[in-house]
mmCIF file of C-alpha atoms and ligand atoms in Angstrom:
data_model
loop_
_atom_site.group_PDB
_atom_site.id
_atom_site.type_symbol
_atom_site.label_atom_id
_atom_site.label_comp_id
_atom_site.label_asym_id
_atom_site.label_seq_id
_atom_site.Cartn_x
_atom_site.Cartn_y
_atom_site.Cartn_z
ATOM 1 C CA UNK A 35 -3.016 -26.936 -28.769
ATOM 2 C CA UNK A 36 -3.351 -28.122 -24.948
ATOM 3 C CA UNK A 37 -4.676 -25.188 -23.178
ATOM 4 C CA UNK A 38 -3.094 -24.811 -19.358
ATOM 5 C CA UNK A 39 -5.650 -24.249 -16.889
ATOM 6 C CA UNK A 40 -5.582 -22.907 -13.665
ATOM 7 C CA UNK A 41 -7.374 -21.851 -10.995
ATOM 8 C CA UNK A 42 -5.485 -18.722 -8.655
ATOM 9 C CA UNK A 43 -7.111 -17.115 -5.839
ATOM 10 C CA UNK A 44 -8.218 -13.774 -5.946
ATOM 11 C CA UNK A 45 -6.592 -12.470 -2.687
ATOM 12 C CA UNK A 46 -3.656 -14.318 -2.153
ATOM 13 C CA UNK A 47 -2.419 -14.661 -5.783
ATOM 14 C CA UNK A 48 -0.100 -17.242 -6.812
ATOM 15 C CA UNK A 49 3.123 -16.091 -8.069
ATOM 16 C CA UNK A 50 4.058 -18.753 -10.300
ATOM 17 C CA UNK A 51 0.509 -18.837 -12.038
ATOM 18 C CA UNK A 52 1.225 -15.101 -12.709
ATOM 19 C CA UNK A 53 4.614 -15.243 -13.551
ATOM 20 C CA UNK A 54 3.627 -18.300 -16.285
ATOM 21 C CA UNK A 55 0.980 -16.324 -17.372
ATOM 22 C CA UNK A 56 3.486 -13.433 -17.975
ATOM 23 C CA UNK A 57 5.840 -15.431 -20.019
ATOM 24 C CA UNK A 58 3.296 -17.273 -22.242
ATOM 25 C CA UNK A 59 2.147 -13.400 -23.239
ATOM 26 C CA UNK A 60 5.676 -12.067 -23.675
ATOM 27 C CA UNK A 61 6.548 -15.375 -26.233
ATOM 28 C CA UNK A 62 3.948 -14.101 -28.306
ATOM 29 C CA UNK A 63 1.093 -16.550 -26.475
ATOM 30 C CA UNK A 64 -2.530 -16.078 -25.606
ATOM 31 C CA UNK A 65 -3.324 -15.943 -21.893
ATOM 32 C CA UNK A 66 -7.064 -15.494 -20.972
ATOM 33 C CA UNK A 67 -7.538 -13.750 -17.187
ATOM 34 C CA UNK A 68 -10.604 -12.158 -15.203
ATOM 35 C CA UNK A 69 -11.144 -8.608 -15.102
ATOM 36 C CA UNK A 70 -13.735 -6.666 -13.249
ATOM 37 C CA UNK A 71 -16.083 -6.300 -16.451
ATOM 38 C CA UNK A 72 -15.707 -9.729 -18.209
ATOM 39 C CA UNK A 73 -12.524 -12.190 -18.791
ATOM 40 C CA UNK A 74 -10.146 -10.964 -21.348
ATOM 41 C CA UNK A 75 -8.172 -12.501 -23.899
ATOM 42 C CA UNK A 76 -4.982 -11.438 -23.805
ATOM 43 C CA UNK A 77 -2.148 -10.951 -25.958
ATOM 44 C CA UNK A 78 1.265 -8.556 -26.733
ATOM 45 C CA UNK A 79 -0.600 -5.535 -27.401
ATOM 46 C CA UNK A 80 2.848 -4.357 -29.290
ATOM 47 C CA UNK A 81 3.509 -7.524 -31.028
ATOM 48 C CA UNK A 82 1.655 -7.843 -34.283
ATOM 49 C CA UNK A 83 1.651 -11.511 -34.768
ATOM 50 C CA UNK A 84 0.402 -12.079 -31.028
ATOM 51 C CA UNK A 85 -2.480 -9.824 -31.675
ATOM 52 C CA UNK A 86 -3.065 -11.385 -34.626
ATOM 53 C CA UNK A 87 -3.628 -14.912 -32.791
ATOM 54 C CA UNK A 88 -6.384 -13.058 -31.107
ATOM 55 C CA UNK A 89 -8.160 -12.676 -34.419
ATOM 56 C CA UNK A 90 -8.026 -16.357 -35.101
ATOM 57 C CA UNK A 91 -8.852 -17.899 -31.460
ATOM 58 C CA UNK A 92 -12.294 -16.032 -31.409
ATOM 59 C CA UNK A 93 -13.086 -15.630 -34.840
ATOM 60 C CA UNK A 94 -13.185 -11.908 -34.537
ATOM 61 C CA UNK A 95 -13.390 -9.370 -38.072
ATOM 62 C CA UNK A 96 -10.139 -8.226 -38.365
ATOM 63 C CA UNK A 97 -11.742 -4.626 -38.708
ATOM 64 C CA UNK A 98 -12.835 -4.889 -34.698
ATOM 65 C CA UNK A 99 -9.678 -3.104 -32.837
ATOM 66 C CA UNK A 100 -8.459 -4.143 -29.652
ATOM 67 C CA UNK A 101 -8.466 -2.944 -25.933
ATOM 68 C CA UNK A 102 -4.642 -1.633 -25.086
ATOM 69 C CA UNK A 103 -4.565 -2.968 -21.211
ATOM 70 C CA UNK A 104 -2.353 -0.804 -18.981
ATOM 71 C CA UNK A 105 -1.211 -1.218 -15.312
ATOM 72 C CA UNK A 106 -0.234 2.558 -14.733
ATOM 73 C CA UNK A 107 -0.366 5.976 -15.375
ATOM 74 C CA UNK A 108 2.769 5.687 -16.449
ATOM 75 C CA UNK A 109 2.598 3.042 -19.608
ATOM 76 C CA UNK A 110 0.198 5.821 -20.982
ATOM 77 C CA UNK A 111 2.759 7.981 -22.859
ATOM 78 C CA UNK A 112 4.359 5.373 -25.153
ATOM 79 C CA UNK A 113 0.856 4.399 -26.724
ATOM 80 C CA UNK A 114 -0.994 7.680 -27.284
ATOM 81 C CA UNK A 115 0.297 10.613 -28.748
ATOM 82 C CA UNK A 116 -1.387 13.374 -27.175
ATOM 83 C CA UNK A 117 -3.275 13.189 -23.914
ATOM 84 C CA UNK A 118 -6.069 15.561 -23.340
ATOM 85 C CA UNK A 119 -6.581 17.476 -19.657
ATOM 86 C CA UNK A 120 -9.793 15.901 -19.697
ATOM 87 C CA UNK A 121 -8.719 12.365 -19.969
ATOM 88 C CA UNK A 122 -6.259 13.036 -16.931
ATOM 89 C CA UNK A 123 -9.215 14.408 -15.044
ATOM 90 C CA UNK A 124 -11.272 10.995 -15.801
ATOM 91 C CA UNK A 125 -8.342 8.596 -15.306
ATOM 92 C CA UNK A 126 -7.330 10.127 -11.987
ATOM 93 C CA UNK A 127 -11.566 9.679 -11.119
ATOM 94 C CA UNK A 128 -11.952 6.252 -13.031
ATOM 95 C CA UNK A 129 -8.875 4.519 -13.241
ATOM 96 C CA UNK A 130 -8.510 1.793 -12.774
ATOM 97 C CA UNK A 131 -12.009 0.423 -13.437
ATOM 98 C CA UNK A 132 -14.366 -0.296 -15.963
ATOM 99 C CA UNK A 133 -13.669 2.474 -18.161
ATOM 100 C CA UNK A 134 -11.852 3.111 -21.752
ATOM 101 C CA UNK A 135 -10.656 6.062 -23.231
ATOM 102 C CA UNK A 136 -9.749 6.493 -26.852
ATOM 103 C CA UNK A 137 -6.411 8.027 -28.036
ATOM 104 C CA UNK A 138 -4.224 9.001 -30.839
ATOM 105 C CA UNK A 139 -1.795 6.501 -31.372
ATOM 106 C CA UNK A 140 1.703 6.340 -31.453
ATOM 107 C CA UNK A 141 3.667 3.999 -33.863
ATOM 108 C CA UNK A 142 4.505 1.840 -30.827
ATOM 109 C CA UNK A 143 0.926 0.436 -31.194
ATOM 110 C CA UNK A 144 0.902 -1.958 -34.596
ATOM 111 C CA UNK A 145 -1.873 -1.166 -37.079
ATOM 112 C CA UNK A 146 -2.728 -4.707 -36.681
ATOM 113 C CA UNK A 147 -3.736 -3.905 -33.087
ATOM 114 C CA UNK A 148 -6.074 -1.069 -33.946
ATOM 115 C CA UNK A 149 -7.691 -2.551 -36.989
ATOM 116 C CA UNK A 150 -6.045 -0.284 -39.486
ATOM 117 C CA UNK A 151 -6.898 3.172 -37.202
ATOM 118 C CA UNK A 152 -4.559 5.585 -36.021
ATOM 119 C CA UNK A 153 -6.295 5.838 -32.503
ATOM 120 C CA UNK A 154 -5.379 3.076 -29.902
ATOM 121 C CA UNK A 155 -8.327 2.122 -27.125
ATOM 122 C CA UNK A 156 -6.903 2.266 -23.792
ATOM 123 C CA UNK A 157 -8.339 0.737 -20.138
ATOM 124 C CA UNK A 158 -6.833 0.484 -16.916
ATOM 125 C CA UNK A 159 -8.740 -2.641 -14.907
ATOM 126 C CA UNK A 160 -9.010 -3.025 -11.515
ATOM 127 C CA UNK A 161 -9.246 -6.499 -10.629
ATOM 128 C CA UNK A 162 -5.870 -7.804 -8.803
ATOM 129 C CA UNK A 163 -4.960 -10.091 -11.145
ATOM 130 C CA UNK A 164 -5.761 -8.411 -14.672
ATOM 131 C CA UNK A 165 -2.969 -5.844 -13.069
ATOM 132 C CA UNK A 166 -0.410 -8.088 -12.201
ATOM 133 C CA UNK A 167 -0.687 -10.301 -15.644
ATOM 134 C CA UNK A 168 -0.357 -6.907 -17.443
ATOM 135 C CA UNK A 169 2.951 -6.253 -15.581
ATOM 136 C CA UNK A 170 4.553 -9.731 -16.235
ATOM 137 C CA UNK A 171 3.488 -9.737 -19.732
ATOM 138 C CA UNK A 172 5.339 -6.621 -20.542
ATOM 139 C CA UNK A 173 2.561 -3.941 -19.360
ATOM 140 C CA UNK A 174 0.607 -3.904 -23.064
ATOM 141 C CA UNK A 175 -2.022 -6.297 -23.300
ATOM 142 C CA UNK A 176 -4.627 -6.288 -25.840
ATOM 143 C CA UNK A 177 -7.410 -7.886 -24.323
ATOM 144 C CA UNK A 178 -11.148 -8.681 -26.115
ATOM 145 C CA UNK A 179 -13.650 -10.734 -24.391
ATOM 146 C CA UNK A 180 -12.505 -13.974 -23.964
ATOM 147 C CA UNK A 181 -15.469 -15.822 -26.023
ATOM 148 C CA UNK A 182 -15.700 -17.008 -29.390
ATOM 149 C CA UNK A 183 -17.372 -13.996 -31.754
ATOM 150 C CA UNK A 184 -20.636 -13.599 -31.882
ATOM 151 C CA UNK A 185 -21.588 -15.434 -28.424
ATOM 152 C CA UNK A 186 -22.338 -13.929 -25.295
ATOM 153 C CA UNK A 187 -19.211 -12.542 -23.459
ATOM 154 C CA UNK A 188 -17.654 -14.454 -20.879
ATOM 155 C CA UNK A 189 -18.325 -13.777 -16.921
ATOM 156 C CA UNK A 190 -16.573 -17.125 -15.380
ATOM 157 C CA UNK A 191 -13.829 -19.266 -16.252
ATOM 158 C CA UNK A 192 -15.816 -21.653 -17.405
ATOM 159 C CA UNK A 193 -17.240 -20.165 -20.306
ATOM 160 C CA UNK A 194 -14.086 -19.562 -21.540
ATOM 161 C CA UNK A 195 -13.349 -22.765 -21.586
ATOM 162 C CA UNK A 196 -16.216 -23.448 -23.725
ATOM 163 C CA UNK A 197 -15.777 -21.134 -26.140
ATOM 164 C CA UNK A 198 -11.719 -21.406 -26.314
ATOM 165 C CA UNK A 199 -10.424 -24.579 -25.124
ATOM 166 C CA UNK A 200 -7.830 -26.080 -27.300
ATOM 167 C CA UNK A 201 -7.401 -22.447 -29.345
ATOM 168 C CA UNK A 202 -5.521 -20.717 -26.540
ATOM 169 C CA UNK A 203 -2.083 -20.942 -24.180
ATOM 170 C CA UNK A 204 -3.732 -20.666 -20.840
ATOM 171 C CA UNK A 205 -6.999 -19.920 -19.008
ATOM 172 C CA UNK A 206 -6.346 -18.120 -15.407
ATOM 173 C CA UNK A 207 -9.294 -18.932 -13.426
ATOM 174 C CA UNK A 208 -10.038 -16.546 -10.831
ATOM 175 C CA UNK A 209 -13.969 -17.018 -10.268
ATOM 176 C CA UNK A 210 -16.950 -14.780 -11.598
ATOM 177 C CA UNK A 211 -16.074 -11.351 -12.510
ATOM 178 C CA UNK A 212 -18.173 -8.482 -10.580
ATOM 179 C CA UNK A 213 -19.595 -6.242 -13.120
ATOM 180 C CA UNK A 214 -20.331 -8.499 -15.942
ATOM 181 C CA UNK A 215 -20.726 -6.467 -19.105
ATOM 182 C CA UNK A 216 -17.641 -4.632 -21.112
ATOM 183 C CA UNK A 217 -16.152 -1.322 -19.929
ATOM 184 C CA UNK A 218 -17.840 2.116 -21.308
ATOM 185 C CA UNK A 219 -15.956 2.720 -24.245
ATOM 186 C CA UNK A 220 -15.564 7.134 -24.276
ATOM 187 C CA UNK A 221 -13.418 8.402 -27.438
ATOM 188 C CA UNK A 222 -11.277 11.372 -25.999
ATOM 189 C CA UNK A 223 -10.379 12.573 -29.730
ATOM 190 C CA UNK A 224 -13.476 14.870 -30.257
ATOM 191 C CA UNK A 225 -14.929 17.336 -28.544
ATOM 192 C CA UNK A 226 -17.180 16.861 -26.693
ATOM 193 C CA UNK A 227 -15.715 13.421 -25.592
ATOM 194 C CA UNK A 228 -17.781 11.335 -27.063
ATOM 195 C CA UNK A 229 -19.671 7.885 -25.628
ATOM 196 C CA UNK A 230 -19.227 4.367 -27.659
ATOM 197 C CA UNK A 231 -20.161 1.899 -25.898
ATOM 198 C CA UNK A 232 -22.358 2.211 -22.550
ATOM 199 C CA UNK A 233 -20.763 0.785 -19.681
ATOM 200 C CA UNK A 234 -20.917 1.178 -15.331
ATOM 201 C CA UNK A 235 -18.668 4.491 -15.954
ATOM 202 C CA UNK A 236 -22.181 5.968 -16.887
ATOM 203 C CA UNK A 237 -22.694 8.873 -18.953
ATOM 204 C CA UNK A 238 -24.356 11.175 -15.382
ATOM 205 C CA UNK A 239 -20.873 10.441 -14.140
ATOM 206 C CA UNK A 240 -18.399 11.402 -16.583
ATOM 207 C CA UNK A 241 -20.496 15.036 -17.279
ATOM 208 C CA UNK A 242 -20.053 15.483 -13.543
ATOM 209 C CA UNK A 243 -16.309 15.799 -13.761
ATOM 210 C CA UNK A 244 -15.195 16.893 -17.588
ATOM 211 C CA UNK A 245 -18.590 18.490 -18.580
ATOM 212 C CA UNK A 246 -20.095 18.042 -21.690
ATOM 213 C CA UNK A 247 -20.517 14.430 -23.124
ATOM 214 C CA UNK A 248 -21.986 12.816 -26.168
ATOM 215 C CA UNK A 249 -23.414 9.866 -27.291
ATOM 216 C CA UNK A 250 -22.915 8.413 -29.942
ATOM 217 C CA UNK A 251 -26.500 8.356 -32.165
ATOM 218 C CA UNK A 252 -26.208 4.121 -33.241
ATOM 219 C CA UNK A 253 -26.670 3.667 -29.217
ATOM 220 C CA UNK A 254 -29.688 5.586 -28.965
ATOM 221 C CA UNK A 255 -31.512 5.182 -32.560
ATOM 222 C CA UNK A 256 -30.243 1.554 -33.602
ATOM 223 C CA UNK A 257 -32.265 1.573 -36.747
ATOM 224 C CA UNK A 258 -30.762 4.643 -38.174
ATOM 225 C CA UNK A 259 -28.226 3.766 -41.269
ATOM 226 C CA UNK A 260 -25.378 5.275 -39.584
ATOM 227 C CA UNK A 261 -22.438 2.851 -38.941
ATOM 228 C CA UNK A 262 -21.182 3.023 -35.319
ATOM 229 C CA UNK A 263 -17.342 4.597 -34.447
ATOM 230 C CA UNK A 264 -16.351 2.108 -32.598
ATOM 231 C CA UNK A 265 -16.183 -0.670 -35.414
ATOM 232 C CA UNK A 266 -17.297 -3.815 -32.954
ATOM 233 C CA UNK A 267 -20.495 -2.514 -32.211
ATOM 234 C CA UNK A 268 -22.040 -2.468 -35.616
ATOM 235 C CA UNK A 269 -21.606 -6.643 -35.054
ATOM 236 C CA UNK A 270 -24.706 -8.409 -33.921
ATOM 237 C CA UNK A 271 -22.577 -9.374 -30.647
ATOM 238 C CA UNK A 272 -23.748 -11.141 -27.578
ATOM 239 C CA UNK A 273 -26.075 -13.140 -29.198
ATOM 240 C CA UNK A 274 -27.883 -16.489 -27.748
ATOM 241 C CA UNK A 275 -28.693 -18.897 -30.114
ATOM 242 C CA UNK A 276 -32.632 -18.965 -29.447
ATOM 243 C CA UNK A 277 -34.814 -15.896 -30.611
ATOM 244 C CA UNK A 278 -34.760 -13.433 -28.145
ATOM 245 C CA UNK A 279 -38.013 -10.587 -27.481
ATOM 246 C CA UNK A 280 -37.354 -7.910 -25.748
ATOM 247 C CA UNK A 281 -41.274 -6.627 -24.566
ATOM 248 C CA UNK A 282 -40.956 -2.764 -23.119
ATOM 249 C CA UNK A 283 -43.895 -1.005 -21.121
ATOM 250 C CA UNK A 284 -46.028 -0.889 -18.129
ATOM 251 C CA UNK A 285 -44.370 -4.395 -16.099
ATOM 252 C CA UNK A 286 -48.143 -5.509 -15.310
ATOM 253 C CA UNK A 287 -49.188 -5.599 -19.247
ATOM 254 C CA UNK A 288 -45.424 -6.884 -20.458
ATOM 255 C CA UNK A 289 -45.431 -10.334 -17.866
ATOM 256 C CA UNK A 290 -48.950 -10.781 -18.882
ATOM 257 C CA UNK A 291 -47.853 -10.203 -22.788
ATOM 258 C CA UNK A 292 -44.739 -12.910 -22.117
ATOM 259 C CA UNK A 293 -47.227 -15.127 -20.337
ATOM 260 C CA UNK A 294 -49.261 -15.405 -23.433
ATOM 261 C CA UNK A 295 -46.552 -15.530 -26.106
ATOM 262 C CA UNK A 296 -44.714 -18.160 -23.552
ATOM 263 C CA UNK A 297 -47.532 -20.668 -23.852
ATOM 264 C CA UNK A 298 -48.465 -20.177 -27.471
ATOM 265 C CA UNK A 299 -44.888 -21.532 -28.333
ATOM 266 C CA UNK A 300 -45.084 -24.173 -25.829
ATOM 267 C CA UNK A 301 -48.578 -25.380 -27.508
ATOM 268 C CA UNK A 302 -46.453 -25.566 -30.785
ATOM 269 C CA UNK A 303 -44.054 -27.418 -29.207
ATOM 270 C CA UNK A 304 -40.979 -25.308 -28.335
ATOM 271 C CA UNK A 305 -38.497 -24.535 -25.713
ATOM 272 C CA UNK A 306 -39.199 -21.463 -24.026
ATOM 273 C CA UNK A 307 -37.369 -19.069 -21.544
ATOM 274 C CA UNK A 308 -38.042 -15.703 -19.472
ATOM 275 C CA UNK A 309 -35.787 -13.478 -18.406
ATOM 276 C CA UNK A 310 -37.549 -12.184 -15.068
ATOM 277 C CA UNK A 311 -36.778 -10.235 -12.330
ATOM 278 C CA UNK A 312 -37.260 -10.906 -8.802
ATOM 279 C CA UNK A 313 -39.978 -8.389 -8.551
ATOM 280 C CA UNK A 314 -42.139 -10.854 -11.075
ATOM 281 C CA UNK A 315 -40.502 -14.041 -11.534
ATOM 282 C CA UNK A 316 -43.446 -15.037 -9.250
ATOM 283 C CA UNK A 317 -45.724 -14.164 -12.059
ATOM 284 C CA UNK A 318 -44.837 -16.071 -14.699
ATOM 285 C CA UNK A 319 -46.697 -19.714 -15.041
ATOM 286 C CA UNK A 320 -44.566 -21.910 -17.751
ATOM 287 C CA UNK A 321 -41.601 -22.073 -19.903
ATOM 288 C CA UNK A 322 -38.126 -22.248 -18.111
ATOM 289 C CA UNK A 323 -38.108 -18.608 -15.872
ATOM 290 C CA UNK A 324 -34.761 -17.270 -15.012
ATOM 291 C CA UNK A 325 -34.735 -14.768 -12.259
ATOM 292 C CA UNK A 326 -31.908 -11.854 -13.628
ATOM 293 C CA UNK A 327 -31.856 -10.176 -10.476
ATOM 294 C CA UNK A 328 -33.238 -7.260 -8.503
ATOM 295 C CA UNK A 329 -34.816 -4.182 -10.273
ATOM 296 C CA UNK A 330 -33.731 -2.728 -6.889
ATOM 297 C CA UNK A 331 -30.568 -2.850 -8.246
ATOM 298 C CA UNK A 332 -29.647 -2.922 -11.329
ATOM 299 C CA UNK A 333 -25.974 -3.809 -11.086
ATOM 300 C CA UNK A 334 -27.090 -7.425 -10.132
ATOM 301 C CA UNK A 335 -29.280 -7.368 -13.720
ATOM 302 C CA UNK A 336 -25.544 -6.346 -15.144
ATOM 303 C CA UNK A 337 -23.963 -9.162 -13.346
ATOM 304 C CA UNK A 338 -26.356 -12.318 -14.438
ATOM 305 C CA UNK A 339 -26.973 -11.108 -17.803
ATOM 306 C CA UNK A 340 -24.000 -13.306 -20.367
ATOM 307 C CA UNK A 341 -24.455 -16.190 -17.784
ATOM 308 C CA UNK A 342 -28.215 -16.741 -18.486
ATOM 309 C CA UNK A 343 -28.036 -16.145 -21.833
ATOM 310 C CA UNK A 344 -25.332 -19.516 -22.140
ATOM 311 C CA UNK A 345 -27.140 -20.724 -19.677
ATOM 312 C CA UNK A 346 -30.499 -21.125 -22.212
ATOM 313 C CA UNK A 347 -28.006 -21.696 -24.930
ATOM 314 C CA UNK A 348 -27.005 -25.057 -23.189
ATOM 315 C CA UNK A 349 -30.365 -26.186 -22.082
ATOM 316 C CA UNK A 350 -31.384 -25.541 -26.088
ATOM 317 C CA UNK A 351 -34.252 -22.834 -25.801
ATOM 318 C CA UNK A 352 -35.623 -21.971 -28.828
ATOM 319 C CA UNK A 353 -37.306 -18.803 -27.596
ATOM 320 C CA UNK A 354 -36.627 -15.939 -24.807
ATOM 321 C CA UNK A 355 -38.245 -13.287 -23.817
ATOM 322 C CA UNK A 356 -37.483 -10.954 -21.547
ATOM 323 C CA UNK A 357 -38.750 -7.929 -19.632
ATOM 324 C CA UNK A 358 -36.791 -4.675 -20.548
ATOM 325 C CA UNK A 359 -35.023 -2.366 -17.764
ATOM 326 C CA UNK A 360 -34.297 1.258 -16.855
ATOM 327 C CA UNK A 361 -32.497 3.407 -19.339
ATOM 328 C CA UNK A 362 -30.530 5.476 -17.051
ATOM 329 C CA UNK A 363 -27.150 4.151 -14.875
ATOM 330 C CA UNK A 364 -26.005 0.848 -15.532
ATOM 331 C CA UNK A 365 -29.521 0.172 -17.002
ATOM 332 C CA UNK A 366 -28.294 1.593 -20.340
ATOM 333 C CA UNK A 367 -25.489 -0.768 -20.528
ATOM 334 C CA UNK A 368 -27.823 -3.614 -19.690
ATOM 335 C CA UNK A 369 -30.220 -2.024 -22.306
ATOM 336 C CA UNK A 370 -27.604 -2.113 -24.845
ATOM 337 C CA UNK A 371 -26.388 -5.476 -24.690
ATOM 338 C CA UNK A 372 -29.861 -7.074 -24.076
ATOM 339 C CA UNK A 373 -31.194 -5.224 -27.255
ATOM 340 C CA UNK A 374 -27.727 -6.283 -29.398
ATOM 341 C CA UNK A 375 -28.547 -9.665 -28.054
ATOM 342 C CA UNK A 376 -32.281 -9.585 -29.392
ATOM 343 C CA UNK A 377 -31.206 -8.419 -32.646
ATOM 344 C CA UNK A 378 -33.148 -4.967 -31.781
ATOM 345 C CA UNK A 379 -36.610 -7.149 -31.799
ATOM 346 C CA UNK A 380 -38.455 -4.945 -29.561
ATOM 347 C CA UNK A 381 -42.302 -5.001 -28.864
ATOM 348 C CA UNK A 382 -43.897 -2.492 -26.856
ATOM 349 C CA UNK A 383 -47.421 -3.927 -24.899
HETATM 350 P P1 AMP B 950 -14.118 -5.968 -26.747
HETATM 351 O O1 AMP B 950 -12.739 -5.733 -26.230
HETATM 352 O O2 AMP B 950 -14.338 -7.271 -27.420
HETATM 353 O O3 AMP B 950 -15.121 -5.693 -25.670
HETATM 354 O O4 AMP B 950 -14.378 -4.881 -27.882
HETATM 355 C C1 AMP B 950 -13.666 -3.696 -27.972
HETATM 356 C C2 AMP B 950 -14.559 -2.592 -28.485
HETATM 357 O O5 AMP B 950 -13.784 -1.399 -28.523
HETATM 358 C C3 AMP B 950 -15.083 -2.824 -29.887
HETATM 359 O O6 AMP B 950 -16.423 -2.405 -29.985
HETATM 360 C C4 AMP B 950 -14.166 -1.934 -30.707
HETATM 361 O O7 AMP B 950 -14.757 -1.535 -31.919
HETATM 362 C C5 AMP B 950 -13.906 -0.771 -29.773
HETATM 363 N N1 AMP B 950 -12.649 -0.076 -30.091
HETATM 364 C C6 AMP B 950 -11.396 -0.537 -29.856
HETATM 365 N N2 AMP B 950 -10.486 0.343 -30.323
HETATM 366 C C7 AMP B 950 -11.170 1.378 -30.862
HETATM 367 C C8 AMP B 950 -10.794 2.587 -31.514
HETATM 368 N N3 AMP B 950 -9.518 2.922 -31.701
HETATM 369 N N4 AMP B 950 -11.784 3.406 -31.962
HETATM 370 C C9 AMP B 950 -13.090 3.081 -31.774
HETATM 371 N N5 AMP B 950 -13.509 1.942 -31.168
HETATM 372 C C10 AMP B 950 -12.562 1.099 -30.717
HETATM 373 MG MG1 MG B 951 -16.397 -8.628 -27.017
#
């Protein structure tokens, strides 16, 4: 398959780009676009066999539902079948942004969509042209992260085309996204509502408005032997292709920890890279340092985080490690993925 490609700027959009983009996704196509969290891959939410393609392009489980994109308020109804006060409070607060709710579903939503369940995931973006694709594709696009299963989630156009090129209709390329990990994922069909998936929409924020809000135990005790509720996040996602530490404690002891690890496999003869911060990068005196951002803020750490990890995919490190970061805010999300990504090898110095 020839994959179109093109590149549409983020202010004044280009109507035909959309408008092919639109009709590629209401034949049943695959379209992948930016959003504010990472670039989607999008397809007929409502159409079985287009959702199905998504399944195929990035060798995803077929057990692993998909994101229902919506460009209103009003799209909401035909999808879910009840919708709590509570979710209206959040959406009217959080939507559009980075920030899914979960729903009973309606039959308008295919089973193939929702891997078999009878509640549909649901997310509003922000980003200009996420909206405007969702409107000329019919207004129900199912939208993963646009990378192949398994590796890190896409944050530029470019890594889509790595990971898709040749499997998919058309890449819209409108630059890096801004937040650069996946919406917080919060399943409004239990009470309390109940956390998923960590995201910027943090935890502190949602009790603010609604209350009340859990967690769901896998995020915060990864070892136990319960199997997470939202099905994708029991799969060792995000993952770089070299070994990746994680080393936790007082930042002194950890760079001195990587330090020593960092040159033991470089005496045996192997790639290595850090994951620093620009607090320390400054600290750190071989292997191939990569500076993640400020611990100032942590929303940069968010932003750099898929990139680096290709990024030491391509230049073939056998071997990260990386510092760890706050737990609270945005931090968690970071936490999250970065610990996914390490296969939960953490080692506190
Ligand atoms: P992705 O769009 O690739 O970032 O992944 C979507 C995430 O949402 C996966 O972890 C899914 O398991 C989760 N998800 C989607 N729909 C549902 C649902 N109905 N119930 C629980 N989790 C869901
Ligand atoms: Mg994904």
């Amino acid at each position: 398959m020839k994959t179109i490609i093109e590149r549409i700027d983020t202010v004044q959009l280009n109507i035909d780009t959309i408008k092919k983009a639109g009709d590629i996704l209401k034949s049943g196509g695959l379209v992948a676009f930016p959003t504010e969290t990472v670039y989607g891959l999008g397809a007929d939410a409502l159409n079985e066999d287009a959702a199905k393609k998504i399944y195929a392009a990035k060798g995803r489980p077929s057990d692993n539902p998909l994101i229902v994109h919506i460009a209103d308020m009003e799209a909401l109804g035909k999808i879910t079948e009840t919708i709590p006060e509570k979710a209206i409070v959040v959406a009217k607060k959080y939507w559009p942004g980075p920030l899914t709710m979960i729903f009973q579903k309606t039959n308008a939503v295919p089973l193939g969509t929702t891997g078999g369940l009878d509640t549909v995931a649901v997310r509003m973006p922000e980003h200009l042209i996420a909206k405007e694709i969702i409107r000329a594709g019919g207004g129900y696009i199912a939208a993963p992260s646009a990378n192949t299963s398994g590796r890190p989630s896409p944050t530029t156009a470019q890594h889509v085309e790595e990971d898709l090129t040749g499997k998919i209709d058309m890449i819209v390329d409108g630059g890096a996204v801004n937040i650069g990990v996946e919406s917080t994922i919060l399943d409004m069909t239990v009470e309390p509502p109940m956390i998923l998936r960590p995201g910027a929409v943090t935890k502190e924020m949602l009790e603010e408005l609604i209350g009340e809000v859990a967690v769901d135990k896998t995020l915060i005790e990864p070892d136990s032997k319960k199997v997470p509720k939202a099905p994708g996040m029991k799969y060792r996602h995000y993952a770089p292709k070299a070994e990746l530490t994680v080393l936790e404690g007082d930042l002194l002891r950890v760079t001195e920890e990587i330090n020593r690890r960092a040159e033991e496999k470089l005496s045996e003869g192997f790639k290595v890279g850090i994951i620093a911060t620009a607090e320390t990068a400054g600290r750190y005196s071989s292997g191939n340092v990569k500076c993640i951002g400020t611990r100032q803020d942590e929303m940069t750490v968010a932003g750099n985080l898929y990139g680096i990890l290709r990024d030491f995919d391509s230049d073939g490190t056998d071997f990260i490690y990386s510092e760890s970061f706050s737990t609270g805010g945005i931090g968690s999300a970071v936490m999250n993925r970065l610990l996914k990504a390490a296969g939960h090898h953490i080692i506190h110095v």
